[in-house]
PDB file of N, CA and C in Angstrom:
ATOM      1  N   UNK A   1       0.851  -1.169   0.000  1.00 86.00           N
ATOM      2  CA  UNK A   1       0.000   0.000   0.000  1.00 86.00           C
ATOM      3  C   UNK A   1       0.898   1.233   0.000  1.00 86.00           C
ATOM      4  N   UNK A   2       0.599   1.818  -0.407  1.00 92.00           N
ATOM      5  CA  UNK A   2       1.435   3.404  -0.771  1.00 92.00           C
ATOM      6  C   UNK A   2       0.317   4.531  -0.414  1.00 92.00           C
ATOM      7  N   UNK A   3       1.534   5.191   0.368  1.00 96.00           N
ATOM      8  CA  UNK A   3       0.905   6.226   1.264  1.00 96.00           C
ATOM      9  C   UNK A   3       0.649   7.665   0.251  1.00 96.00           C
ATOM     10  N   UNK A   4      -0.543   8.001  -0.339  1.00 95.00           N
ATOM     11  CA  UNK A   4      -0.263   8.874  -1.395  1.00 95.00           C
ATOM     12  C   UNK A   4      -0.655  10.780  -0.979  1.00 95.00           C
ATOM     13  N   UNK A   5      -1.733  10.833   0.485  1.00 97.00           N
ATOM     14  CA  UNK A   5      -1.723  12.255   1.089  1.00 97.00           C
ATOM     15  C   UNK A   5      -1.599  12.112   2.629  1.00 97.00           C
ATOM     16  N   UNK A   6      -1.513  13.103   2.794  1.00 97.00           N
ATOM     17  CA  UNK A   6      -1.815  13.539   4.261  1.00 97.00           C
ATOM     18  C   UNK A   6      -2.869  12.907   5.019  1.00 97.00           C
ATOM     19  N   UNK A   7      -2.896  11.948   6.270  1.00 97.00           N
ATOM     20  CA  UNK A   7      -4.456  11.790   6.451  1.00 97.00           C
ATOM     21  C   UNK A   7      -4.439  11.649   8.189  1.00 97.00           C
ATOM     22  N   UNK A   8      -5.450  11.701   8.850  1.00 97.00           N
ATOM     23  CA  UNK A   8      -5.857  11.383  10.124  1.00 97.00           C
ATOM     24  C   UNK A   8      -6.540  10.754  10.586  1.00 97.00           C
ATOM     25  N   UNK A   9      -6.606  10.655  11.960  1.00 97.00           N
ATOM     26  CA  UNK A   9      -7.580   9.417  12.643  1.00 97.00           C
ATOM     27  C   UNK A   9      -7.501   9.642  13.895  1.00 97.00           C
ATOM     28  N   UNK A  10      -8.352   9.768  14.671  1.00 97.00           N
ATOM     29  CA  UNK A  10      -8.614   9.284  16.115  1.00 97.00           C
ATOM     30  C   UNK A  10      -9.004  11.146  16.802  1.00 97.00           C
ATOM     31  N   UNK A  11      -8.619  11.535  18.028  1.00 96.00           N
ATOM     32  CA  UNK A  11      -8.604  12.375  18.669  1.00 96.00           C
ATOM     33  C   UNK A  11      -7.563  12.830  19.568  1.00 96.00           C
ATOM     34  N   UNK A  12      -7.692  13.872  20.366  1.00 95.00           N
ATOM     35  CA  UNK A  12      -6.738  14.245  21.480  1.00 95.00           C
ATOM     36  C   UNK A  12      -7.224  14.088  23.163  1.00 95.00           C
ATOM     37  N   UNK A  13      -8.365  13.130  22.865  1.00 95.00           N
ATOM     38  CA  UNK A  13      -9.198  13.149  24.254  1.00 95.00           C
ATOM     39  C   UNK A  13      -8.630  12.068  25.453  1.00 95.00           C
ATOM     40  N   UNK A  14      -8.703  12.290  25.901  1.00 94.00           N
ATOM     41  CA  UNK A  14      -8.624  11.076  27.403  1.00 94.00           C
ATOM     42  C   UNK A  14      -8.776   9.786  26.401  1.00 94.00           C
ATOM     43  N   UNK A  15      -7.607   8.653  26.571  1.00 95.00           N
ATOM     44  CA  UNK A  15      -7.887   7.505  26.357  1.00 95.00           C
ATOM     45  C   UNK A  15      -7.956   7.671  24.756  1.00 95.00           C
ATOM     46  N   UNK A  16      -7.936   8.312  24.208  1.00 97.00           N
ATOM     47  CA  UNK A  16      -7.429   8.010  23.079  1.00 97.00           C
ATOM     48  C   UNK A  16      -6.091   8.445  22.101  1.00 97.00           C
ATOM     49  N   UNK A  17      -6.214   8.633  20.890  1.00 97.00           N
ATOM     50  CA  UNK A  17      -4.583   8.897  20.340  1.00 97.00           C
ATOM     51  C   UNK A  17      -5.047   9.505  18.723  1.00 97.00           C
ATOM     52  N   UNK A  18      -4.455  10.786  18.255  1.00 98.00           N
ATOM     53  CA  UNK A  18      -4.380  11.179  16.980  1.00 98.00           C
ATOM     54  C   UNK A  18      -3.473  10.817  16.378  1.00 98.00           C
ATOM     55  N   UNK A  19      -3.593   9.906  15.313  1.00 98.00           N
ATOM     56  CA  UNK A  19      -2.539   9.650  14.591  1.00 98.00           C
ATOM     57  C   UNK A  19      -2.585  10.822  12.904  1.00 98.00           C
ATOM     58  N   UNK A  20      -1.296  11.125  12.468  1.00 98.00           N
ATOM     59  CA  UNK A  20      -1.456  11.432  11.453  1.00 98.00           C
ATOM     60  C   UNK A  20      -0.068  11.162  10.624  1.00 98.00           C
ATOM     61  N   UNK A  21      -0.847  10.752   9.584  1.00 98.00           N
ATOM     62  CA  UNK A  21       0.668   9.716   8.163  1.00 98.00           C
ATOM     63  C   UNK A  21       0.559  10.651   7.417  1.00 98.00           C
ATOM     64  N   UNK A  22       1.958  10.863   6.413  1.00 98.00           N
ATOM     65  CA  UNK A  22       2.255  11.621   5.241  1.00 98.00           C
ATOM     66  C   UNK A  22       3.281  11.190   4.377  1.00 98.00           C
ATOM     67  N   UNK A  23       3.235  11.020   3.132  1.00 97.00           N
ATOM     68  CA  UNK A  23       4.013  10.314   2.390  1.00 97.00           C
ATOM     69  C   UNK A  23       5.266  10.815   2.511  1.00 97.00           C
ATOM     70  N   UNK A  24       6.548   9.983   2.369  1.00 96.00           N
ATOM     71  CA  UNK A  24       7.485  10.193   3.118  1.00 96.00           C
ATOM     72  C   UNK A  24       8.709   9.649   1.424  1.00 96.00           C
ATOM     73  N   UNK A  25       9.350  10.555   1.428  1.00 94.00           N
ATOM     74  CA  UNK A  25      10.052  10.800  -0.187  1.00 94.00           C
ATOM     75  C   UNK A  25      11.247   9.263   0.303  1.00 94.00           C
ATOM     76  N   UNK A  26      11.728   9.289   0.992  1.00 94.00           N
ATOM     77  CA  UNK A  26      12.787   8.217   1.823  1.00 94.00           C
ATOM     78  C   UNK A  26      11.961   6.752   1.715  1.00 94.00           C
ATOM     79  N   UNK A  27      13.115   6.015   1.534  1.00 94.00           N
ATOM     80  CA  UNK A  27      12.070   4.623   1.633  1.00 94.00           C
ATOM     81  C   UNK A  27      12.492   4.084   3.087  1.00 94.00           C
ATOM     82  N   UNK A  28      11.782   4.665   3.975  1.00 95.00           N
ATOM     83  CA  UNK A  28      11.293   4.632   5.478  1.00 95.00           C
ATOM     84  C   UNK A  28      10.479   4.844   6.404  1.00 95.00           C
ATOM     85  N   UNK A  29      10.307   4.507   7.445  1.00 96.00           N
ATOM     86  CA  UNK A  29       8.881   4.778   8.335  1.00 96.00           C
ATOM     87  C   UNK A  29      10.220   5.815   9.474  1.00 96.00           C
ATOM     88  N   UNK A  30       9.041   7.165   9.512  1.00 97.00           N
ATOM     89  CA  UNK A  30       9.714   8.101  10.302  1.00 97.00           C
ATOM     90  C   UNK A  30       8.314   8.016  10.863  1.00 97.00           C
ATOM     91  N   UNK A  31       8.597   8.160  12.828  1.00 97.00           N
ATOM     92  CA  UNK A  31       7.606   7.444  13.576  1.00 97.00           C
ATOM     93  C   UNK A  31       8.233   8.640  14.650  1.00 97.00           C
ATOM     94  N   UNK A  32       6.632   9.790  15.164  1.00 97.00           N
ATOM     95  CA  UNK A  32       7.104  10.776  16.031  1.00 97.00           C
ATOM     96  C   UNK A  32       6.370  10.286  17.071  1.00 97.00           C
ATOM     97  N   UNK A  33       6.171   9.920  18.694  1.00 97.00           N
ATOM     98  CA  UNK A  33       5.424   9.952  19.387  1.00 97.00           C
ATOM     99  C   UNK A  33       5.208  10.919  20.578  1.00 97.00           C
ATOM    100  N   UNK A  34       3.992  11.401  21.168  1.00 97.00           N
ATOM    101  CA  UNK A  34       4.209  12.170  22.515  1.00 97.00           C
ATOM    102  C   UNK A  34       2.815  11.536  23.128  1.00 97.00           C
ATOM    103  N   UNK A  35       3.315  10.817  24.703  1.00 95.00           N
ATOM    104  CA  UNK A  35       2.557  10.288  24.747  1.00 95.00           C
ATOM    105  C   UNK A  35       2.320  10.697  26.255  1.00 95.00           C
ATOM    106  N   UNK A  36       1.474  10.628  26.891  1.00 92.00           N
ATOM    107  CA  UNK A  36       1.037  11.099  28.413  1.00 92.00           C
ATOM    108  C   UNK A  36       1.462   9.277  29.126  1.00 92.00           C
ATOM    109  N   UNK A  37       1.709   8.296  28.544  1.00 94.00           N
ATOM    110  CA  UNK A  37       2.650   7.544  29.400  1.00 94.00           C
ATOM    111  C   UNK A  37       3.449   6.713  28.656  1.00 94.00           C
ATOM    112  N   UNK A  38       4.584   7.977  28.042  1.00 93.00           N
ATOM    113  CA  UNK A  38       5.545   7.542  27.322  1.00 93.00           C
ATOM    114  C   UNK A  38       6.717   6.876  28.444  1.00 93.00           C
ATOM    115  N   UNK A  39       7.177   7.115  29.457  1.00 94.00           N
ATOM    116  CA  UNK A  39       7.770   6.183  29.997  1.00 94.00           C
ATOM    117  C   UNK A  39       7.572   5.043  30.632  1.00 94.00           C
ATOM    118  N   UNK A  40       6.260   4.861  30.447  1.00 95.00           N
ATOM    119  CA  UNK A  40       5.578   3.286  30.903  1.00 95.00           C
ATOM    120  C   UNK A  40       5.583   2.336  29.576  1.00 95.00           C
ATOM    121  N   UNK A  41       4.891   2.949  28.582  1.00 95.00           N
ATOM    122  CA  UNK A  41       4.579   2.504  27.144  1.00 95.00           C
ATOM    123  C   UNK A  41       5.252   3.117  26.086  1.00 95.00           C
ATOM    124  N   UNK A  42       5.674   3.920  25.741  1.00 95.00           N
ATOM    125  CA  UNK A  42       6.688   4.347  25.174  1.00 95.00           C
ATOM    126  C   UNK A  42       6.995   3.736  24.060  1.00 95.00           C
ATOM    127  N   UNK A  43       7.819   2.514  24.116  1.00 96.00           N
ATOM    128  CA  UNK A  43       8.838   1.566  23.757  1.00 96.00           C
ATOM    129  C   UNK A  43       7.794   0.620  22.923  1.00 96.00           C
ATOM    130  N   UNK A  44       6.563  -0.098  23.939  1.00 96.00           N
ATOM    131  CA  UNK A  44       5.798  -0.632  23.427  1.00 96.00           C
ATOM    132  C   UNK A  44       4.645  -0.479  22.153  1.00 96.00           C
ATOM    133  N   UNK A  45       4.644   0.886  22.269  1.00 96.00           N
ATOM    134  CA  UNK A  45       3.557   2.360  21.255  1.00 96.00           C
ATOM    135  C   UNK A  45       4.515   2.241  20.080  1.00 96.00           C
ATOM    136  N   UNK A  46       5.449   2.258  19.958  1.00 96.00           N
ATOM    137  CA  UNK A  46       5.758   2.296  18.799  1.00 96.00           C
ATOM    138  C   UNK A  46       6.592   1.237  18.195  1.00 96.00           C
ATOM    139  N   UNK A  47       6.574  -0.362  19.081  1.00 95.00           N
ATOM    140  CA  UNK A  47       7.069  -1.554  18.111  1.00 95.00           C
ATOM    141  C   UNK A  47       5.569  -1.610  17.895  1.00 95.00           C
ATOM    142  N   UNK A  48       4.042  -1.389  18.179  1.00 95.00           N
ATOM    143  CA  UNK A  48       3.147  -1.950  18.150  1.00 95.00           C
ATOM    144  C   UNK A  48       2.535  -1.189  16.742  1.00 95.00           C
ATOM    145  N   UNK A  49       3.171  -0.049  16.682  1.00 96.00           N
ATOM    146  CA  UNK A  49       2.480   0.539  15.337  1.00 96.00           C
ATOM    147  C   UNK A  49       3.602   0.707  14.065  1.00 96.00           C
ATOM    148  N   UNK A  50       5.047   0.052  13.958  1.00 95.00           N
ATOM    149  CA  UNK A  50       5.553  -0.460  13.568  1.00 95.00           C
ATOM    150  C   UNK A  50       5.601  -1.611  12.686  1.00 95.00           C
ATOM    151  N   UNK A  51       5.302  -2.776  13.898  1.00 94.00           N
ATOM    152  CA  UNK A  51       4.582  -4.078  13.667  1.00 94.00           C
ATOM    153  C   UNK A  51       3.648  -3.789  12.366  1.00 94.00           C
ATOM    154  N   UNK A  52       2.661  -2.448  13.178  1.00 94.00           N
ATOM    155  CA  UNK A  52       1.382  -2.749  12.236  1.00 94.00           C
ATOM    156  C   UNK A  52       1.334  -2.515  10.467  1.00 94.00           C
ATOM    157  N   UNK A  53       2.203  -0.859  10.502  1.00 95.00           N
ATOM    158  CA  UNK A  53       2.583  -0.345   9.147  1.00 95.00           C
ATOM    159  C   UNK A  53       3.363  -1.799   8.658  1.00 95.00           C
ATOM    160  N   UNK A  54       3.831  -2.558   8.792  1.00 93.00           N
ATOM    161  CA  UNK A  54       5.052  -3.660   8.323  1.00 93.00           C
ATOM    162  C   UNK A  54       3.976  -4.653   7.657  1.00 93.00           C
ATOM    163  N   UNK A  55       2.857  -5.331   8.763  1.00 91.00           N
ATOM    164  CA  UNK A  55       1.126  -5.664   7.987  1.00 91.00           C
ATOM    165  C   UNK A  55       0.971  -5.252   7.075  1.00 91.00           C
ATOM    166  N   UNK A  56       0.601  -4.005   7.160  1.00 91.00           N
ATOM    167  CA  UNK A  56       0.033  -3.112   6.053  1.00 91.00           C
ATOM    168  C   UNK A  56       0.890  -3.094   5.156  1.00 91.00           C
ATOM    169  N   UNK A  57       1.746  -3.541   4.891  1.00 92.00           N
ATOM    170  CA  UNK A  57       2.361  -2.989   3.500  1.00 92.00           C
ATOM    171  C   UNK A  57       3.278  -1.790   3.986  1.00 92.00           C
ATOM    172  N   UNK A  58       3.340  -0.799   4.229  1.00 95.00           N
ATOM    173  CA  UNK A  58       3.905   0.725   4.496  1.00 95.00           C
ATOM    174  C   UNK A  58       5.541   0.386   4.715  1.00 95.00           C
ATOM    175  N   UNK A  59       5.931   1.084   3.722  1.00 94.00           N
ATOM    176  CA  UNK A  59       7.888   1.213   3.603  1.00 94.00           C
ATOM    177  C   UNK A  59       8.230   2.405   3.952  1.00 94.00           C
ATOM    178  N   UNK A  60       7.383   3.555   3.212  1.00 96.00           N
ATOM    179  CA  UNK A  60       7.643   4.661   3.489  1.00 96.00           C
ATOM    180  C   UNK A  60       6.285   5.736   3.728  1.00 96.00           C
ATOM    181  N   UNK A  61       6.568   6.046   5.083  1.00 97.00           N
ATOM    182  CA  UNK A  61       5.651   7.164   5.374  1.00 97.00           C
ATOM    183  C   UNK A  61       6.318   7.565   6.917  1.00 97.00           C
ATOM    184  N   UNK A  62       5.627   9.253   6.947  1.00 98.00           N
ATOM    185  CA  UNK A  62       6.301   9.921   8.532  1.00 98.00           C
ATOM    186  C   UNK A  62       5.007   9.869   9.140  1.00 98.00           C
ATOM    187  N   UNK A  63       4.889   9.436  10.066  1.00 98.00           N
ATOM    188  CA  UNK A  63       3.915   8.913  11.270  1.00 98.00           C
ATOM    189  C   UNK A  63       3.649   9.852  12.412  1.00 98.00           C
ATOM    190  N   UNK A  64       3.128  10.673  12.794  1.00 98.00           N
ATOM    191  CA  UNK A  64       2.978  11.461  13.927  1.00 98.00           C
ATOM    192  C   UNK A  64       1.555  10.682  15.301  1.00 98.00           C
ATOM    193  N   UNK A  65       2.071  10.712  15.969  1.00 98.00           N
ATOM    194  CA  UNK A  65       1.017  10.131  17.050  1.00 98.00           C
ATOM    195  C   UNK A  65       1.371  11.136  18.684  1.00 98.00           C
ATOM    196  N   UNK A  66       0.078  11.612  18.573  1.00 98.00           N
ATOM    197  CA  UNK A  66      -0.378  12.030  20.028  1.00 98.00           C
ATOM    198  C   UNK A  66      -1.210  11.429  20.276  1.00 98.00           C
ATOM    199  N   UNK A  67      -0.998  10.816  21.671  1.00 97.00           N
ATOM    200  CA  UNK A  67      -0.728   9.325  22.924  1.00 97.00           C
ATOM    201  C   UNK A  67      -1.754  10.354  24.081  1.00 97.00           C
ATOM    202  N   UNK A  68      -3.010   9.937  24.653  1.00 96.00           N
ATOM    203  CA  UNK A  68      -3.393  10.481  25.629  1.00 96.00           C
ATOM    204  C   UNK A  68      -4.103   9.300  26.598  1.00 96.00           C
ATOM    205  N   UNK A  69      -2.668   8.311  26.254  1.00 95.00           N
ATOM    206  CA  UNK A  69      -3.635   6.925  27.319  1.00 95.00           C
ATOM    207  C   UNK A  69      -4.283   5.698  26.548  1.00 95.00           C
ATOM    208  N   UNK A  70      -4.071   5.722  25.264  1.00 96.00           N
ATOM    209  CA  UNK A  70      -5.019   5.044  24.488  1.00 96.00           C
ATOM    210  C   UNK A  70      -4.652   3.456  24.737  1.00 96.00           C
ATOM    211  N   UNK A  71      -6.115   2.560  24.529  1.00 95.00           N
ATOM    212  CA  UNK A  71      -5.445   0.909  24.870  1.00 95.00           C
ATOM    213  C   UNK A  71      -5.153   0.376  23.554  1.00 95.00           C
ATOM    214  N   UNK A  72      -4.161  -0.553  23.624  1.00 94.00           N
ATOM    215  CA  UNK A  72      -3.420  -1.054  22.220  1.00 94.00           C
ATOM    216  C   UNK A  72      -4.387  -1.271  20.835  1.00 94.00           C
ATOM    217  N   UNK A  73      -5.756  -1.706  20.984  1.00 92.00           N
ATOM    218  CA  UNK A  73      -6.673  -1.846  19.940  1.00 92.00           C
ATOM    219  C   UNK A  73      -7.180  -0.878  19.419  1.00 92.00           C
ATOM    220  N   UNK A  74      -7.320   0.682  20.570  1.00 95.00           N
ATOM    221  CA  UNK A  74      -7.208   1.721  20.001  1.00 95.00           C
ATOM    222  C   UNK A  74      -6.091   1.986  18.996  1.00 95.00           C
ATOM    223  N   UNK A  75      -5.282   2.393  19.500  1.00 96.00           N
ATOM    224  CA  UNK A  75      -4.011   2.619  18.845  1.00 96.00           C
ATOM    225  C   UNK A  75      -3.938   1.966  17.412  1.00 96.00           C
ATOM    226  N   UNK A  76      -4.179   0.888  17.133  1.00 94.00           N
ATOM    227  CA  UNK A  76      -4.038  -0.150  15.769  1.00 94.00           C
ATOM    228  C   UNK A  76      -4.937   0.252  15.023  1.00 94.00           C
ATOM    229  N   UNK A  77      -6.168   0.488  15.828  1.00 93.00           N
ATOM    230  CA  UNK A  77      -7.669   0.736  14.232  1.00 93.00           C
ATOM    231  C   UNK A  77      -7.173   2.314  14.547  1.00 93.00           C
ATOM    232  N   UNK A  78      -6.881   3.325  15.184  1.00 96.00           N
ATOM    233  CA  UNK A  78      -6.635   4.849  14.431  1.00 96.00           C
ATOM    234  C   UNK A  78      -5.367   4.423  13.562  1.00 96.00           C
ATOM    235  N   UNK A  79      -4.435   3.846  13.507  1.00 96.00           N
ATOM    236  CA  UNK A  79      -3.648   3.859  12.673  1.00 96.00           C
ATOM    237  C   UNK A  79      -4.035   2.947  10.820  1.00 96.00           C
ATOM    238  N   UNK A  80      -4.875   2.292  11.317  1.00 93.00           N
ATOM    239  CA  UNK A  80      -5.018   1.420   9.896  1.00 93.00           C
ATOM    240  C   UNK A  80      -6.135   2.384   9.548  1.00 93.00           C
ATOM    241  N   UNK A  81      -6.809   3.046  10.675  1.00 93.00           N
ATOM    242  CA  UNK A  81      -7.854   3.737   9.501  1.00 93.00           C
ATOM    243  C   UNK A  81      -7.154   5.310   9.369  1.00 93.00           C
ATOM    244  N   UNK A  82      -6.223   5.564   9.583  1.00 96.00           N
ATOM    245  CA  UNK A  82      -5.565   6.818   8.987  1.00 96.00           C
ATOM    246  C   UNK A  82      -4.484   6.298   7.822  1.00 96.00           C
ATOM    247  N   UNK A  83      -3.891   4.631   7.776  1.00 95.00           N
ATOM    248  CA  UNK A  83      -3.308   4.354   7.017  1.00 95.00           C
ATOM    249  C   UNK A  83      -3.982   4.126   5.134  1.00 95.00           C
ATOM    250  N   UNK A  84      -5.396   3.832   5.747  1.00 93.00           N
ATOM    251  CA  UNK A  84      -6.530   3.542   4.644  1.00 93.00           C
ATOM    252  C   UNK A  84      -6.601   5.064   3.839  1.00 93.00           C
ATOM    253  N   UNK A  85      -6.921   6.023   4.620  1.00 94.00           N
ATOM    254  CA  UNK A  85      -7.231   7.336   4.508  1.00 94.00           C
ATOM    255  C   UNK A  85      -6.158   7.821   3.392  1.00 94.00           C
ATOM    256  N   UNK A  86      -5.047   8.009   3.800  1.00 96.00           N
ATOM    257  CA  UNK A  86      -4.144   8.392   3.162  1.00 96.00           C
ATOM    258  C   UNK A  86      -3.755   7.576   1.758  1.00 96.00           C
ATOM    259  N   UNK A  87      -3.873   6.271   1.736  1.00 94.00           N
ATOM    260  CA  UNK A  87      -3.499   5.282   0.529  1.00 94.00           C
ATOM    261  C   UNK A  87      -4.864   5.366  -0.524  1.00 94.00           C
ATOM    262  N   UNK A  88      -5.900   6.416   0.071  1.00 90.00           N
ATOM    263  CA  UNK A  88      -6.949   6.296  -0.435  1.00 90.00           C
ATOM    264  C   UNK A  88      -7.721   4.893  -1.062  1.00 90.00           C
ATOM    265  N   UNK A  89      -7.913   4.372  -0.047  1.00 80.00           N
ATOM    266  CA  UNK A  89      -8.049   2.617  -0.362  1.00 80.00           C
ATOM    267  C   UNK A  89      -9.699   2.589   0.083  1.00 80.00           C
ATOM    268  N   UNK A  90     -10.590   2.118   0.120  1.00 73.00           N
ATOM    269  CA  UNK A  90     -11.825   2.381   0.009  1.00 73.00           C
ATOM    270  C   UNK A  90     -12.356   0.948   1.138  1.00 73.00           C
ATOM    271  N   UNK A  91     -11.508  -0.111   1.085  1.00 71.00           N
ATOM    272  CA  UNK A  91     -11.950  -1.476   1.505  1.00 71.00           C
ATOM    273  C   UNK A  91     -10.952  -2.082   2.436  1.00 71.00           C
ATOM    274  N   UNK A  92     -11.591  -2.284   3.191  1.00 68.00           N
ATOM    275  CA  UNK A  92     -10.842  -3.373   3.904  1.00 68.00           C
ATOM    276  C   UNK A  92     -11.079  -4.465   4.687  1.00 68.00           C
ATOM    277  N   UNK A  93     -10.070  -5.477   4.378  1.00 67.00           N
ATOM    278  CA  UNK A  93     -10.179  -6.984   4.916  1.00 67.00           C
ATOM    279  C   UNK A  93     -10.527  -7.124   6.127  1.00 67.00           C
ATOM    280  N   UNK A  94     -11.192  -6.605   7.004  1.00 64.00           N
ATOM    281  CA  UNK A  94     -11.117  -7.147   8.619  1.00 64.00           C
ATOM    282  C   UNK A  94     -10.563  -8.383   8.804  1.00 64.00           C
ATOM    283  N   UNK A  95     -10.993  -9.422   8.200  1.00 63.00           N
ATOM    284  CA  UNK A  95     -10.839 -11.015   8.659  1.00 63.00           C
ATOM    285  C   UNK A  95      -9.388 -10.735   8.897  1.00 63.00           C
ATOM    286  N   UNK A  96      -8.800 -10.403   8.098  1.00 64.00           N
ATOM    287  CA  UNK A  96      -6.929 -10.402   7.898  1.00 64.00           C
ATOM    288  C   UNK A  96      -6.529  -9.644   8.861  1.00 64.00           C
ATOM    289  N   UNK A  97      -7.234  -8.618   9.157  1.00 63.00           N
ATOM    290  CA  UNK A  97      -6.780  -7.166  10.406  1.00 63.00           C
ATOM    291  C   UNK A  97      -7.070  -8.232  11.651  1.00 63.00           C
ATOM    292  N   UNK A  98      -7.999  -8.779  11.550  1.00 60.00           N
ATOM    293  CA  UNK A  98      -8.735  -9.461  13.250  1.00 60.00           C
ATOM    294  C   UNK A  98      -7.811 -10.431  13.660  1.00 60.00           C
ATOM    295  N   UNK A  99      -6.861 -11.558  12.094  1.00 58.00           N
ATOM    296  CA  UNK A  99      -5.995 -12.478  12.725  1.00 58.00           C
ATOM    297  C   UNK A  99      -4.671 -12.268  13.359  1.00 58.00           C
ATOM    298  N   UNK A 100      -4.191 -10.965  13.093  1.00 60.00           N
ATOM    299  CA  UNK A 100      -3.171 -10.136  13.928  1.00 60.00           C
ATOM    300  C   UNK A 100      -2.891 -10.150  15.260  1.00 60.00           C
ATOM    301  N   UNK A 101      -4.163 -10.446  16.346  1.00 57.00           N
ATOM    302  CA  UNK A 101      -4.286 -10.627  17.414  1.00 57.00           C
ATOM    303  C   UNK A 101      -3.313  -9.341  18.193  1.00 57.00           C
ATOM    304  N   UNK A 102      -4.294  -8.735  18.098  1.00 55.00           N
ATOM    305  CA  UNK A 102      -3.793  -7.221  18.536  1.00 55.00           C
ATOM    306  C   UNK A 102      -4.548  -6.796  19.404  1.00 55.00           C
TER     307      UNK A 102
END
């Protein structure tokens, strides 16, 4: 999947997380986080949305995520549905997203 605009997902509220992707000229994932418990989860927030872009297909895109507590299943569907957004992709497999066990 190829990341082709700018796109978003989620919020800045209690318990949840804004993610936002942008196509990225480098063939790499540039991954920013700020998270309200970045030294608890930190480490874990971003092999987990890592992991996920690596699923998805994604080689290259810059990743921004503001972290306000969100639980890991949060975190995965704002990112695949800001990853959808941006690749302008219209459909997606759940069955394949659900066997991830995330």
């Amino acid at each position: 999947m190829e990341i082709k605009k700018i796109a978003s997902a989620g919020t800045v509220e209690s318990s949840d997380i804004l993610i936002t992707i942008a196509p990225n000229e480098q063939e790499q994932i540039e991954l920013s986080l700020e998270s309200s418990v970045e030294k608890q989860f930190g480490k874990q927030i971003r092999e987990m949305m890592t992991t996920t872009l690596q699923q998805l297909g994604i080689t290259r895109a810059k990743v921004t995520a503001v972290d306000k507590g969100a639980l890991d299943c949060t975190i995965v569907a704002r990112l695949i549905t800001a990853v959808h957004r941006a690749a302008e992709e219209e459909s997606y497999d759940w069955k394949e997203i659900d066997s991830w066990n995330v």
